[in-house]
XYZ file of C-alpha atoms in Angstrom:
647
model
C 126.176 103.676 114.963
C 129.128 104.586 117.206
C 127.325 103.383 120.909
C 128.948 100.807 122.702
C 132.285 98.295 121.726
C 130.481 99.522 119.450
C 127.451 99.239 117.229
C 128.549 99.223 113.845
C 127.431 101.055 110.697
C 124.410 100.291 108.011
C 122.523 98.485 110.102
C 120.702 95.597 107.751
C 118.776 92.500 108.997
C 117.388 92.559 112.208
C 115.950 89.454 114.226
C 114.577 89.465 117.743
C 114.916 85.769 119.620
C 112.941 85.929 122.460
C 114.074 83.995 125.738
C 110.919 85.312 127.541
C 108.075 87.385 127.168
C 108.978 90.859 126.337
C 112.777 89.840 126.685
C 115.537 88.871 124.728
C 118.005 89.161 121.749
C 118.281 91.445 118.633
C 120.705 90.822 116.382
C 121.798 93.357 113.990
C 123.189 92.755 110.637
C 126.203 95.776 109.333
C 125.917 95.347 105.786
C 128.888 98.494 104.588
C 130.406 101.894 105.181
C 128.975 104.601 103.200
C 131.994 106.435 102.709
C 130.544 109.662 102.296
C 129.218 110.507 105.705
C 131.627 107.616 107.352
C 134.322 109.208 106.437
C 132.941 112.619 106.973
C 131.755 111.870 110.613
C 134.051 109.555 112.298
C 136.210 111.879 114.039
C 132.538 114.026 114.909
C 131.087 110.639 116.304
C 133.701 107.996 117.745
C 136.373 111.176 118.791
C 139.305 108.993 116.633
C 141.045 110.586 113.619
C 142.239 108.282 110.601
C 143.926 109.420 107.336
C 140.871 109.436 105.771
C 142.264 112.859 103.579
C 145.883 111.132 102.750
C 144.818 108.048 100.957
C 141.659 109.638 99.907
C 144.447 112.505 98.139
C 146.247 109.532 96.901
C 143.602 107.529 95.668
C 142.506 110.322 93.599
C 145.238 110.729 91.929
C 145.437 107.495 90.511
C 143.187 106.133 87.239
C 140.153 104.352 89.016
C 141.215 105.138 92.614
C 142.608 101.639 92.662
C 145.907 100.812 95.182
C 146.907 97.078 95.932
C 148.417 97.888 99.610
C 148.935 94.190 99.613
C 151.666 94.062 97.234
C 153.149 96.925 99.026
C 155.976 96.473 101.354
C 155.256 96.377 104.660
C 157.285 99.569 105.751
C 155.634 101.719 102.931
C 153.212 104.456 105.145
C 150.702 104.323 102.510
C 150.421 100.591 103.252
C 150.126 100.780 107.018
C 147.422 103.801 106.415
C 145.239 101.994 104.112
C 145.417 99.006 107.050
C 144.057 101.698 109.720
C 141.105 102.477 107.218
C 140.642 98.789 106.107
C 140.444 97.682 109.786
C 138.091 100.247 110.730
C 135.527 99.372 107.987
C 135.698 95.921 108.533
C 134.765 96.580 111.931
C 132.040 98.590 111.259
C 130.398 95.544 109.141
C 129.714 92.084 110.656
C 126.627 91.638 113.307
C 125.705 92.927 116.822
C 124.265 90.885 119.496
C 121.930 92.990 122.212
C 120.102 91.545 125.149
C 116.799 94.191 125.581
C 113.784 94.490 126.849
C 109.911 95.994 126.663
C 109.337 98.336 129.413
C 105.575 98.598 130.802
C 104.647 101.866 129.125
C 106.359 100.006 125.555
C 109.291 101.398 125.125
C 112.267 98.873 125.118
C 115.862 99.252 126.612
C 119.330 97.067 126.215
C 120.263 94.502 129.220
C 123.768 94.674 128.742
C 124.162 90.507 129.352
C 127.262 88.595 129.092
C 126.319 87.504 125.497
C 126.264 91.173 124.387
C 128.932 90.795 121.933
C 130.464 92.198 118.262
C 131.249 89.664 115.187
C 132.814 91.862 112.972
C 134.791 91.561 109.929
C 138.225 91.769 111.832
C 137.202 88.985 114.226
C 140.331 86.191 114.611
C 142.466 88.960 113.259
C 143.954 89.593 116.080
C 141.905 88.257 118.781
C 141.473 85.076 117.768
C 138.345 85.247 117.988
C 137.837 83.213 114.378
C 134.456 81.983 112.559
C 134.501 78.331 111.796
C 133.064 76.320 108.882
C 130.998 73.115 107.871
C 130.625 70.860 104.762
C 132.629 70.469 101.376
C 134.315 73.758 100.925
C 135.846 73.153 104.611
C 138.131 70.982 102.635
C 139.308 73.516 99.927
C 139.818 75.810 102.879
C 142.228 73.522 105.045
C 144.603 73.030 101.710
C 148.740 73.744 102.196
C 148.715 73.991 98.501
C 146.654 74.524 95.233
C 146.237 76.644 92.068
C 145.727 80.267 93.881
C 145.936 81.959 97.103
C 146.082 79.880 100.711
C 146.199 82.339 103.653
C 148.033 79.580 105.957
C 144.820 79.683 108.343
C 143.427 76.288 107.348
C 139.682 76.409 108.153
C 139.845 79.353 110.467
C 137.915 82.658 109.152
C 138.394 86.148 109.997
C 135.840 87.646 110.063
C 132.386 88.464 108.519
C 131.032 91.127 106.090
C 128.971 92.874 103.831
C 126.194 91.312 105.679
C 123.374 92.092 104.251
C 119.579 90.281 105.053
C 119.418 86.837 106.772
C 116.378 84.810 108.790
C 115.966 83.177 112.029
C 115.338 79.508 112.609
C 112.580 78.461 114.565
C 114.925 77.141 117.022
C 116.393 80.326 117.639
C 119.509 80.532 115.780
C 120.106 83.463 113.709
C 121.521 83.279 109.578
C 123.485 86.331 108.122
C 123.941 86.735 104.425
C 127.244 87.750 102.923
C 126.257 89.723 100.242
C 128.654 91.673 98.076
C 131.808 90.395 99.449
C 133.268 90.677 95.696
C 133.604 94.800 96.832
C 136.317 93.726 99.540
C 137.725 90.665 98.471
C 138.433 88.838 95.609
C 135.501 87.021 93.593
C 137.288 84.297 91.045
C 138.748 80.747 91.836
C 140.842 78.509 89.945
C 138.988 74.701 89.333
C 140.206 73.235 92.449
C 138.312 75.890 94.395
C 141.133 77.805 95.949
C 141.315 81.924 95.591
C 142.964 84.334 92.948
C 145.470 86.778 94.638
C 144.571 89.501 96.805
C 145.771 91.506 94.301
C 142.817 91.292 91.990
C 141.261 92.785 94.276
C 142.523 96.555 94.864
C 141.962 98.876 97.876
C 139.845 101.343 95.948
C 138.531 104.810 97.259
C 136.380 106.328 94.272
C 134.446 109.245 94.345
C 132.923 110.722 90.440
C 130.411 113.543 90.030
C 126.677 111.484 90.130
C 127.679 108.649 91.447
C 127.854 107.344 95.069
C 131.586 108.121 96.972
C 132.886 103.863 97.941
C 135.437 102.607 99.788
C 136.066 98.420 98.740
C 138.728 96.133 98.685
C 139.053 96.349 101.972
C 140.048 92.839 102.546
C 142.878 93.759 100.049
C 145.703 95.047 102.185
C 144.705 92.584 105.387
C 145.065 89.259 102.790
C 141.520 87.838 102.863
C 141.157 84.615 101.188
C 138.547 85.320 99.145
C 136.834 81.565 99.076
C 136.000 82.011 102.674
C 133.692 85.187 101.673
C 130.178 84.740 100.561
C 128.006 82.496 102.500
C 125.340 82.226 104.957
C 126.795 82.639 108.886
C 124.761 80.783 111.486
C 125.008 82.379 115.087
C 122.889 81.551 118.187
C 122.810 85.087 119.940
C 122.656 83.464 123.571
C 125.664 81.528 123.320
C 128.346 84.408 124.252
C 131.099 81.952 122.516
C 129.406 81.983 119.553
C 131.121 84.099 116.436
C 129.433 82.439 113.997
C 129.654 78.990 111.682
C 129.540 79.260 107.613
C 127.338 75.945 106.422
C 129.237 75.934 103.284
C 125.938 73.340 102.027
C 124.264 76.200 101.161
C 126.574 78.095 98.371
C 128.940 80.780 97.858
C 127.480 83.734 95.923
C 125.782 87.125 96.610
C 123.619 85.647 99.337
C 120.797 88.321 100.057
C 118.410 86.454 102.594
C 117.322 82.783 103.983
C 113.942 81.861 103.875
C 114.234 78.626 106.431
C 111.717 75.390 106.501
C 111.654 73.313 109.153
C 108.442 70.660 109.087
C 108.736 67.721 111.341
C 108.809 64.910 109.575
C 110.369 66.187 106.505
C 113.929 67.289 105.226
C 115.317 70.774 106.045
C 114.928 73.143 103.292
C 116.513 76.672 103.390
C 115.990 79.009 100.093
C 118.268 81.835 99.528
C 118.714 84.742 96.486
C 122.114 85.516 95.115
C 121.391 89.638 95.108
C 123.374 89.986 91.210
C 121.995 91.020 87.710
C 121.614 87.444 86.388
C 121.811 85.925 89.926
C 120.254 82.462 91.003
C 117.158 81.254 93.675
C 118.303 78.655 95.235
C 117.576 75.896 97.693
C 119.627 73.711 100.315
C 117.554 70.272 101.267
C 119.075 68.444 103.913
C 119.880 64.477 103.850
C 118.177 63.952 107.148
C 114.844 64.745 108.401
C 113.484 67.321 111.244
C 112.177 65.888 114.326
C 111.342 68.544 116.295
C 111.494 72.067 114.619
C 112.586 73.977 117.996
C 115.807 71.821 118.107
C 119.056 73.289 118.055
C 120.344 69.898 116.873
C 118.786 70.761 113.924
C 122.002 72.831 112.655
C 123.570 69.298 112.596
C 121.028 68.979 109.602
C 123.623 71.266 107.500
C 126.305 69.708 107.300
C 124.931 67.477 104.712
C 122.564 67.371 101.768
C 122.655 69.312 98.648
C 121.959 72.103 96.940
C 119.684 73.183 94.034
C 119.230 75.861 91.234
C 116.015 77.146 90.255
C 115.101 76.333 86.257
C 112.097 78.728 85.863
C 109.975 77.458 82.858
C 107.954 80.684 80.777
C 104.119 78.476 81.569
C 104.723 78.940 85.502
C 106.731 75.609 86.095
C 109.782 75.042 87.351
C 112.599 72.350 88.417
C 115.391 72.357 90.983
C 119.227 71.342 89.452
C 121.577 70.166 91.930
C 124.981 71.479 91.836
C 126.963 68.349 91.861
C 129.871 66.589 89.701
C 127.713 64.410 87.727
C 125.140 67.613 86.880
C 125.457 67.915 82.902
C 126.654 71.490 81.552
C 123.496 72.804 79.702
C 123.744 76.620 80.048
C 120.963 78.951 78.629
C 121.871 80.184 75.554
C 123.364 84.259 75.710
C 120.315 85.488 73.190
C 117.666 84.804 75.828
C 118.706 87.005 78.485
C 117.660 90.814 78.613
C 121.706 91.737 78.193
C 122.582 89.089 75.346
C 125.457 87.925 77.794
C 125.997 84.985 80.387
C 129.172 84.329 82.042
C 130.772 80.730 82.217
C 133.340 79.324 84.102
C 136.807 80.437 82.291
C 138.887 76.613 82.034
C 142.112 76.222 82.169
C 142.828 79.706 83.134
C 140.240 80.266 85.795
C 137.501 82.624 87.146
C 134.780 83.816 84.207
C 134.585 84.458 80.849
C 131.860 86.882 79.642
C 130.006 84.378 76.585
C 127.982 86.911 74.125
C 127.498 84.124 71.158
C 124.996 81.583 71.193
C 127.691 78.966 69.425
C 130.265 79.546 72.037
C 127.857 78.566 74.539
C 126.991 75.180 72.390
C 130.807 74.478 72.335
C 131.088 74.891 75.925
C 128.277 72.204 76.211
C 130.120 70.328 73.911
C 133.504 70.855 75.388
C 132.230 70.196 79.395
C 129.371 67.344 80.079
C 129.178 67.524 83.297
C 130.052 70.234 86.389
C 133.098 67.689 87.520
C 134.659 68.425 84.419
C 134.737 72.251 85.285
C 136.088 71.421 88.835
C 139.748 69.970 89.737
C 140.359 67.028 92.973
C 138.619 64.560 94.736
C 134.801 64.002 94.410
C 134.927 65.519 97.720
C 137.229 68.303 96.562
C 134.934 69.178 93.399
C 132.099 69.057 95.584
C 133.658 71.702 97.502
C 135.034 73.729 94.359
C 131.327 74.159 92.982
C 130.302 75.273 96.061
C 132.810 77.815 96.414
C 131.737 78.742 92.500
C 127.718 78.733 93.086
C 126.853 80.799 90.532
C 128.784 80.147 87.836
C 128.296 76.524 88.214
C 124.744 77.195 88.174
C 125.004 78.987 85.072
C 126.568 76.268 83.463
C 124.286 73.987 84.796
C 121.669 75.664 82.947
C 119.561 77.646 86.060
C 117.652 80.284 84.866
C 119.193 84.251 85.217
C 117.022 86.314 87.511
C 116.389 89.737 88.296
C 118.173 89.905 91.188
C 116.871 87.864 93.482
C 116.592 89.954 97.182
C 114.738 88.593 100.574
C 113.135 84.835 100.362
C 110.372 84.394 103.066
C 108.512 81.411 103.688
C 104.589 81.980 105.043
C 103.175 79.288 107.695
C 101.347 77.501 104.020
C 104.914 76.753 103.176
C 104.225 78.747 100.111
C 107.781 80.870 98.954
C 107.944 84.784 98.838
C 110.952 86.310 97.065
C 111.714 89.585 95.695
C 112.879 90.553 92.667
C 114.087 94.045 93.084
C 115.559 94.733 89.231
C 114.989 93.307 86.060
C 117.894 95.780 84.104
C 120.795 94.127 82.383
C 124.237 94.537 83.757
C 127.958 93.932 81.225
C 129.923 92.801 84.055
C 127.145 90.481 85.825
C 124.558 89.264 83.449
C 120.655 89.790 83.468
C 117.575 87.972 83.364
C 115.751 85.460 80.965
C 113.665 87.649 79.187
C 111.100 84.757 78.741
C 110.516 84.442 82.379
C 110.846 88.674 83.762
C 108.639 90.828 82.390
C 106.891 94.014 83.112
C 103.209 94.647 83.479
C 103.309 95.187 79.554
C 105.697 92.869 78.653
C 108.236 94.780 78.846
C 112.110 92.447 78.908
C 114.686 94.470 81.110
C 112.147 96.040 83.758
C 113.634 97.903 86.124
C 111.016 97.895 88.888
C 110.555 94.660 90.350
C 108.611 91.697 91.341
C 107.360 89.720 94.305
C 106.974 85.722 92.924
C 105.182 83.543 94.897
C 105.966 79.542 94.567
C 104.921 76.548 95.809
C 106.314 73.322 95.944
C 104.619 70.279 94.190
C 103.365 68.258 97.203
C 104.149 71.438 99.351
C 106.623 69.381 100.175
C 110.067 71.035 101.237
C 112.263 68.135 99.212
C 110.293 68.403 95.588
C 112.282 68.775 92.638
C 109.462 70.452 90.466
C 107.415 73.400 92.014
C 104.982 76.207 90.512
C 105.505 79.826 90.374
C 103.562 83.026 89.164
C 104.221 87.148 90.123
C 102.518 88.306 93.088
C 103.306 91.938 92.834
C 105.002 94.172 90.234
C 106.713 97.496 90.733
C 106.298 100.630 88.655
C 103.973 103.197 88.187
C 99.806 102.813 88.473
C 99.253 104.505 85.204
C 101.085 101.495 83.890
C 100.529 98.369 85.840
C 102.499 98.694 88.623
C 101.499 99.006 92.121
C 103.693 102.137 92.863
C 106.950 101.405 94.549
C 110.148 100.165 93.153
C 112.896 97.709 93.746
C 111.368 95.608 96.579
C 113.529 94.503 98.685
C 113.205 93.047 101.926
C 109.778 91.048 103.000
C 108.307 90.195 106.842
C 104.792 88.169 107.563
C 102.951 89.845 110.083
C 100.835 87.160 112.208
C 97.957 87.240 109.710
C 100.139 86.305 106.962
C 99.948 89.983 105.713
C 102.846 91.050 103.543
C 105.354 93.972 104.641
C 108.072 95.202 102.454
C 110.732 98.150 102.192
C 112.221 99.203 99.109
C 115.751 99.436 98.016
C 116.112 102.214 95.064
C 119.930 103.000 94.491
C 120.662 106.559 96.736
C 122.001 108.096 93.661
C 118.431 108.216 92.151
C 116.507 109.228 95.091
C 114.394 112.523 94.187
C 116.400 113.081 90.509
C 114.206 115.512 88.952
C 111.991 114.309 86.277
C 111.215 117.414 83.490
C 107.893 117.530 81.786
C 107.227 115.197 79.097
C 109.877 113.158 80.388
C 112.753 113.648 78.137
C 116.233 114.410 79.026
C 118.650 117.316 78.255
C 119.113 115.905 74.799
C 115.789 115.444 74.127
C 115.536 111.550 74.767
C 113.249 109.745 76.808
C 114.758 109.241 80.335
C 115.374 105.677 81.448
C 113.425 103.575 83.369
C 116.268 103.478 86.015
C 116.644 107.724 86.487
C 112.812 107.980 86.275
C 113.079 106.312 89.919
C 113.713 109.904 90.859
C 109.517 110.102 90.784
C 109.682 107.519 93.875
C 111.408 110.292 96.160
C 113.077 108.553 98.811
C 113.000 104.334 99.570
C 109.672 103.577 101.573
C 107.554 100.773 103.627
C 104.757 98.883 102.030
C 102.174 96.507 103.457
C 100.604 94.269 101.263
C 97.281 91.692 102.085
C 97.769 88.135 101.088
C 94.607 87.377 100.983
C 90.686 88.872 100.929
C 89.084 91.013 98.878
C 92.429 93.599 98.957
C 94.733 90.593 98.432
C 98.191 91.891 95.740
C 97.100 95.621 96.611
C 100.026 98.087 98.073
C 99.441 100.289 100.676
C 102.098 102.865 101.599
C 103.062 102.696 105.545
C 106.235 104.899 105.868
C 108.851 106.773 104.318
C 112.898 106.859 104.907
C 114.639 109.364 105.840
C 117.503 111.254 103.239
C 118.914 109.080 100.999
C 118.699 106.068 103.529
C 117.087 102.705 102.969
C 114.512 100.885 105.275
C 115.844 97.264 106.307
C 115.232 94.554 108.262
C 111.486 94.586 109.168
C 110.948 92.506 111.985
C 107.297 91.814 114.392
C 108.015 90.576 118.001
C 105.749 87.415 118.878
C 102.745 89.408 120.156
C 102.798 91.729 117.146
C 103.043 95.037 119.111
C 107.026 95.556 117.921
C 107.784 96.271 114.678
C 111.850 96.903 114.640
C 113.556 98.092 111.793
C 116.802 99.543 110.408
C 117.320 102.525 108.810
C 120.606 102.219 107.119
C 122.689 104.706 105.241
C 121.144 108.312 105.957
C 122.801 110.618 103.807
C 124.684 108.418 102.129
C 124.877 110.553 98.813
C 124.825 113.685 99.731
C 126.456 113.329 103.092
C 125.463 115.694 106.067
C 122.633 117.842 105.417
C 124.821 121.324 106.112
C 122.798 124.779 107.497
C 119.261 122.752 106.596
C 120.301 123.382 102.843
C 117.585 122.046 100.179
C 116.442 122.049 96.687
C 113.040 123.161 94.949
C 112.945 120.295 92.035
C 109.838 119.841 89.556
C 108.676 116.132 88.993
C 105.992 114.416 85.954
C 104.314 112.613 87.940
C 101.412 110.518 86.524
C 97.872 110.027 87.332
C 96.683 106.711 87.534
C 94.855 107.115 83.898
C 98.433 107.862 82.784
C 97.686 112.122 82.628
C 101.000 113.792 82.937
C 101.264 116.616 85.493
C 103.953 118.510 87.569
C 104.782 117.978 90.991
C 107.474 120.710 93.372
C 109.220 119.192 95.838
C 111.429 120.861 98.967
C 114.294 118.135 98.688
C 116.272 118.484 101.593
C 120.612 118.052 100.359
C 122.151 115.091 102.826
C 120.721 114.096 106.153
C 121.110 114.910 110.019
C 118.608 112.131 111.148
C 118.180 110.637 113.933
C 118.910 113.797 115.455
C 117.355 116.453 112.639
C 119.459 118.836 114.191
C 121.606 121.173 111.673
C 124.963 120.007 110.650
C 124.652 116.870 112.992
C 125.728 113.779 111.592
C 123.668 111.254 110.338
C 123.719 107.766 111.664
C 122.441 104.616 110.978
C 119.961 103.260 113.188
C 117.317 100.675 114.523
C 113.938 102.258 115.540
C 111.075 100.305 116.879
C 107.159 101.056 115.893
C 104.376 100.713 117.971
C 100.806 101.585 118.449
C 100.589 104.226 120.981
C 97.858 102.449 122.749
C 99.650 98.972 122.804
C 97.436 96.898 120.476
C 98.641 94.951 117.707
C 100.167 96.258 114.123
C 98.820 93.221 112.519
């Protein structure tokens, strides 16, 4: 963070496009600001001051931390200070595009070419520099006039953030994921597709004892349109004019990752996860077919087909429901999930509303028959409307609740990773069908994880039915797990070996566990603070296949309160780049080398309690490890010091 014009912060999703051996292109995804040690460092690291302690002072002083600087008038200081925050976190999120190089003793250094360039989330704000769009929601975008909120830009976008994972096409165009873009802009639409106010969504600066210090709404005081927030970017990092096209084809929800299939012969299919308690897998097939894989004509492909909602059936079976106007409304019923709750679309009034009764949700079938009844305009325009409104759509629809669906990879088979990082409920989201996500004991609400594997019937990209079964679990040995939790992000390596970092919330890194596992009141400690046992988030590589196949094997561990992102092998399998994103993110800088003696129940693998001291170093310096320096996100690369392969 902080090099350059300049390389932003939380470094996510990285890919590497080579233009020739041992040459070519990362690009980084910059999923957030941590607004701990952002805030805390800027002025140390970039040499620029912001009123980081006035609206932080104000904030504070107000029930939730919650200020809408939109509504504010436009002489009002507070206003034009939470603009000179707002602006500087949205350009700290977006993507960076690096030209580099491997150097003959392996080491690798930048290029500085003409396509080195930012796409942040301030781009077209001022420069003009604005991200364009493709498919049905294109047409919700370009309205003078609707139900909500029209920011007078047509189908021009500023900007790009929260981006989170994303994939590479094999013709060497890169996909970034807008993740939680519901913490800077605002989430609910009105039937014809178009935004609520930019008032819904505040400017917020929160900071309460336990939890991790945030700075959203962002978007807030700078008027985002929230519709144009939420979907898959396409860039091609050699094309310096390039700041990025949304395929609005393929959904807007809490996109985590794209897992991308591109078969000659057959129709495009890209899968992606919405990353929310409750959240949907889902797949975009394209109308055409692919002719030649390495094509960049094959982004053409996405601007038309349709897209699809996993139904996951308990016996390992599954269908694919497209979201279109002539879908019927069949939602899952509330009792079935892990959190008794599903949320619906809210009609006449707009957005959700949170459905706890099994009845309501029968009158809502009753009331709706099909997904054009939920949406308001033209076929076209409803097409567009239930794009814009992916996942509620798809809950009415009837597509199964996950637990939180995280990276999708496809493996040269064809055959379908994806993570599951977290089976716990949510209120405000949803949570998972209990008949589908359980633990190794059959345990509903499982905190830990999965990796599923599916396959389509016919391994063929364009099948409507498909099979499925877990791969890998999370949790504790003792108790079926393979010991990590939350997976997160997956890579291949050439042998079709599994390799996969972990994403445990920052707040429960190293949380000391007493003996016999039973809180301060004498209750057992929850599934989600016992992550404390994990210590900090951590790489895992897992065999496919052989004698080892589903076995973990530990291969690195984060630094302080920072999460490993973005694996990524070069062609020749001597690379391995990856993020490290957040250091210190809870606890902030790591001040005079300060730490903590904790005690831990661990378990052995027969399940035989016993204690465990740890030195838990409070906040982070790294990279530098050097006292009282601030920590900064990074990219490292790993390599074998004698050049061979990693694979």
């Amino acid at each position: 963070w902080g090099q350059g014009d300049r390389f932003g912060y939380n470094n996510d999703y990285i890919s590497y496009v080579e233009t020739k051996p041992g040459e070519g292109f990362l690009t980084i995804n910059h999923e957030y600001v941590s607004a701990k040690p952002w805030s805390q460092t800027y002025k140390q690291v970039l040499g620029k001051d912001l009123p980081f302690d006035a609206v932080k002072a104000k904030a504070m002083g107000i029930e939730d931390g919650a200020i809408d600087a939109f509504s504010l008038p436009d002489g009002d200081p507070l206003k034009a200070q939470i603009r000179e925050i707002s602006k500087a976190g949205q350009y700290d999120q977006g993507l960076s595009v690096i030209s580099v190089r491997k150097k003959a003793d392996g080491t690798w250094e930048r290029t500085y070419s003409n396509a080195d360039r930012r796409v942040s989330g301030i781009s077209g704000l001022e420069d003009g520099k604005y991200l364009k769009s493709t498919g049905p929601a294109t047409l919700i975008f370009k309205k003078t006039s609707g139900q909500g909120y029209i920011d007078g830009l047509g189908d021009q976008i500023i900007g790009t953030h929260q981006n989170c994972s994303g994939g590479t096409t094999p013709w060497g165009t890169v996909f970034s994921a807008e993740e939680n873009y519901q913490g800077e802009v605002v989430d609910p639409v009105y039937a014809d597709g178009t935004s609520f106010s930019p008032s819904e969504t505040p400017f917020v600066w929160v900071t309460k004892e336990g939890e991790i210090e945030d700075i959203a709404g962002q978007g807030n005081v700078l008027g985002y349109q929230g519709n144009k927030y939420g979907w898959m970017v396409e860039i091609d990092p050699a094309n310096p004019s390039d700041y990025g096209t949304k395929h609005t084809w393929l959904g807007r929800y809490r996109h985590e990752a794209v897992g991308v299939r591109a078969d000659a012969g057959k129709n495009l299919a890209f899968y992606s996860g919405c990353d929310r308690r409750g959240g949907h897998l889902y797949k975009f097939v394209s109308s055409a077919k692919v002719s030649n894989p390495t094509s960049k004509a094959n982004s053409q492909l996405l601007r038309d087909g349709m897209l699809y909602a996993a139904k996951f059936n308990p016996d390992g079976t599954g269908r694919w429901i497209a979201l279109k106007a002539d879908t019927p409304v069949n939602p899952d019923l509330p009792t079935v999930h892990a959190g008794k709750m599903i949320p619906l679309p809210n009609r006449p009034d707009g957005g959700v509303v949170k459905v706890t009764d099994d009845a309501v949700a029968l009158q809502f079938k009753q009331q709706f028959k099909t997904l054009g009844d939920l949406y308001a305009g033209t076929p076209e325009e409803k097409q567009g409307a239930i794009l814009i409104d992916a996942h509620y759509a798809a809950n009415a629809a009837g597509a199964t609740c996950t637990a939180r669906p995280e990276d999708t990879d496809v493996n040269a088979n064809g055959t379908l990773f994806v993570t599951f990082t977290s089976g716990s409920p949510s209120s405000s989201d949803g949570s998972p069908d209990s008949r589908v996500f359980k633990g190794p004991k059959g345990e509903t609400a499982y905190e830990y994880g999965w990796v599923m594997r599916l396959n389509e019937d016919g391994n063929d990209p364009a099948a409507m039915t498909f099979k499925w079964s877990m791969f890998a679990t999370g949790g504790e040995p003792a108790d079926g797990g393979l010991g990590f939790a939350n997976p997160d992000n997956i890579e291949f390596d050439a042998k079709g070996n599994l390799w996969l970092v972990t994403d445990m919330s920052t707040d429960k890194h190293n949380k000391a566990i007493a003996a016999g596992r039973l809180d301060k009141e004498g209750k057992a400690i929850s599934q989600s603070n016992l992550r404390g046992l994990y210590g900090n988030n951590s790489v895992w590589y897992l065999p496919t296949s052989g004698a080892n196949a589903g076995e973990a094997y530990l291969f690195g561990y984060g630094p302080m309160d920072s999460e490993m992102t973005g694996p990524f092998f070069t062609k020749d399998q001597q690379t391995l780049f990856m993020s490290v994103q957040h250091p210190g993110e809870f606890n902030g800088v790591r001040k005079d080398m300060s730490s903590e003696n904790r005690q831990f129940a661990l378990k052995t693998t027969d399940g035989k309690e016993f204690m465990q001291t740890r030195e838990v170093p409070i906040g982070s310096n790294w990279p530098s490890n050097q006292a009282n320096m601030p920590p900064k996100p990074s990219v490292v690369v790993i390599r074998r010091l004698d050049g061979g392969s990693l694979s």
